[in-house]
Steps between C-alpha positions, in 0.01 A plus 500: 500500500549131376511244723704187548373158462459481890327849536800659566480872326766644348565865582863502492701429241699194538892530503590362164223686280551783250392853443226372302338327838118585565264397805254383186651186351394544223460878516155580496374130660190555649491161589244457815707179619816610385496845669424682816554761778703464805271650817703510845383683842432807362225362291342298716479795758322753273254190431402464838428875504254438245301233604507680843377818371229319301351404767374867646300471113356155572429593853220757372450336179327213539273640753430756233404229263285321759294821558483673139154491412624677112174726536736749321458327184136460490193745467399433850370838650783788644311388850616138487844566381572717758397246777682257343763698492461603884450118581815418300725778659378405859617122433840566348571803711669273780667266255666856321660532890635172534623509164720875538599390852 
């Protein structure tokens, strides 16, 4: 919607304005100082929820990172991939608790 000189946006249409009032003035302004979106408690919720719930993912992520040894991607024998893969599970298997609980 556009927005007044003060930031104010306009969803409504003001009293004295015709059937030929839009939320775009111009129609179509796309405008990135001129337009905007309202956001009100509702919003601002479901964004906490979301940075909250990120942070079970970070919680065993960067652990993961830290002990990735990416013998996956290399011709390193099945023997060594497999004990880096052991040694890799047995480090981020705590961090996978602490991130579900």
């Amino acid at each position: 919607v556009s927005m007044n000189k003060n930031g104010t946006l306009r969803y409504k249409r003001p009293g004295q304005a015709d059937e030929s009032w839009d939320k775009l003035d111009p129609p179509g302004n796309l405008d990135l100082y001129e337009t905007g979106v309202g956001y009100g408690p509702d919003l601002q919720d479901a964004a906490r929820l979301m940075l909250a719930t990120t942070l079970g993912y970070f919680i065993i992520q960067v652990p993961s990172f830290h002990s990735d040894s990416m013998l996956k991607l290399t011709d390193a024998p099945r023997s060594e991939k497999m004990h880096a893969q052991a040694n890799e599970s047995y480090h981020e298997n705590q961090w996978a608790l602490v991130g579900f609980v």
